[in-house]
């Protein structure tokens, strides 16, 4: 029987009613919300009425995501709910329109469940009200704070997020779940707040790779070569890539990466150590310069309309911008490195690299460092966070697998085989097993 | 006294009431609309009520665009009007939100006047109901058909458009007006239908360079070096660049370009002939491949929701996409050519190049060829169409001035000095002189 522990894929196979499934989720939320506070907007009665409407659809007319409850980061338009960006400027604002991604999921039968918390405009590291479900004194990460926490706390099976720096992969690591950042531009960003035109990327949180594949299929994300067969880890070649940001990494991530390499090798995979050419070291600077200059353009409208209600960091982007000269240098160097990185990545099944500095840090004031993620966001490559490892304080730690641009579906196939191996990483949460386990 | 002939800059200096100005425009529209049909949505009573509200604002509290009537291409959200994209899918749709650019202009005191016609989603060359005001059997161009025609017909002084291929510069040339396509990404695209994430560019139509500068100032478009002094044509160095698309050009454009070179030289400018390196010839193919593959992503939502109501060309983009491999090759080659083009451009005050194949062709079925514009859109450089020349059938022909990325304001300064020179190009329209002439 479907419970709040049920993943999307499991629910579709269960034959359970949507109403029963969402009642279980709403009950879970009623108990857990005071501790976790993942929602910017949630109307249980509306959720139930949608569920009943979906249950009334004849089986033959149901979509491929029939009844899947999906949390939506509160920077994406939803025609039936407010979109408030965690900004006082947009308090109560409710444009009557769906973002393109929301529209696609709704068309496929998904139940748009509620809006999840975000840092202000998904563009600062100041924390939200949301707490880490596995340690309520700790951050759930950001900027997709509510999506990460809601999926990590079994409040919904799937949620939507975005990443400009580390806003999908970091919260996934902190909450012990999967996140999938597809190739930049592979999913329409229509109806979503822009932070950086050249970096923002749409993505998904879930508790299984099967669910990520279900979502990728629903939005017709396609590689040139279709791959259906399971990926074989034995004999496959991976590389561990510490990147030039490695000195920032804490002991939890160091141990996780070492253990992951052992686990892969124990399954018969080859794992090289990949040292990137020196020219890639510039990415950190270039990524930040591009982000900040893009943010000037993206927040000019809010700045002109309501400067006094804008986070000081965003005002700074507008008033003291990176020069156009430095911006163009950054844009052009990132563009020149992308095909080079694709070439490197194509030698491997995937690259293994840290998702976050360490387990989720104490405190809610900051969402933690995105430093480990910026490089891959800037390179536009697909990344999946795979959970399984554990930090000194018992909090989850995930690791990233990375592939070349537009090899999204192949990367998911690799992750489907690697994820069970990483379950040997030692992280266990009392409430975290799926309904079939 | 302000009349429908008055430009935005002239109106601001006139001391006239907004109500009188818009009454003159509405009277003009009442006479001309049956012939031109530039509007997808226009409510004269609402325009007048906005005008009276603006007139009631104390002078000390007025914005820098106080009372300027602006037409908005119907692919941009307006909180108080429908946004219908010339698509049956969105008939009557009215999201309660402003696009970022609309919000900025409204905050500066502009009067959002109405929605102008567009080809379906600004993404096909099938014509709209709109006719060329200078020859009603001819196309006004597209995809910003209504914006081009409305400004060309003196129905509003300023209108908004977008360009992915040639949707600002081509209609400006066909309607005998100015269009400004700023550097890609320089103005937020939030709240605007995406056709190509990597190519779509926001821009403006107006009947004077001063108006374009007014708009650029209002949205805080800034070069690294601020330039206020008038640009001196005498002694300046231009280059005429025929590009590899030159064989497509008709006799009207050939004559216009030759005459423009003569006029500039007569004013003491040097005009080189610039032949681009062979590697730039690939841009035509790369631009189209990137556009088509981006369009697959951008129209997937409409395809999933309502395929039967989508233009066959857009269905084709989704169902028979360019491969990811070809797309990435296109993306990367365009990115590599952008700094090279900047370097070439930086040797000149501006490059002079055709805006369109020739004068606006006969018929409304097609909006004409954008072939001359695609290269500059793909290179992300700022372009201004300057009118002044005339074709065999008495229709206007404009020419483009182009500068390096993020030299938008400097390019406008150059255009302010070049535009009066191009008035020697021979095009005259009976109704086309400003109120001060």
GROMACS .gro file of C-alpha atoms in nm, chain A residues 296 319 321 324, chain B residues 217 220-229 406 409-410 413:
model
   19
  296UNK     CA    1   2.290   4.288  -1.240
  319UNK     CA    2   2.538   4.906  -0.803
  321UNK     CA    3   2.893   4.552  -1.118
  324UNK     CA    4   3.164   4.426  -1.913
  654UNK     CA    5   1.909   5.512  -1.994
  657UNK     CA    6   2.034   5.133  -1.708
  658UNK     CA    7   2.214   4.983  -2.004
  659UNK     CA    8   2.576   5.084  -1.945
  660UNK     CA    9   2.907   5.049  -2.128
  661UNK     CA   10   3.228   5.030  -1.926
  662UNK     CA   11   3.322   5.375  -2.055
  663UNK     CA   12   3.050   5.636  -2.037
  664UNK     CA   13   3.029   5.849  -2.352
  665UNK     CA   14   2.820   6.165  -2.352
  666UNK     CA   15   2.986   6.383  -2.617
  843UNK     CA   16   2.851   4.569  -2.462
  846UNK     CA   17   2.573   5.315  -2.564
  847UNK     CA   18   2.873   5.404  -2.776
  850UNK     CA   19   2.610   5.780  -2.992
   0.00000   0.00000   0.00000
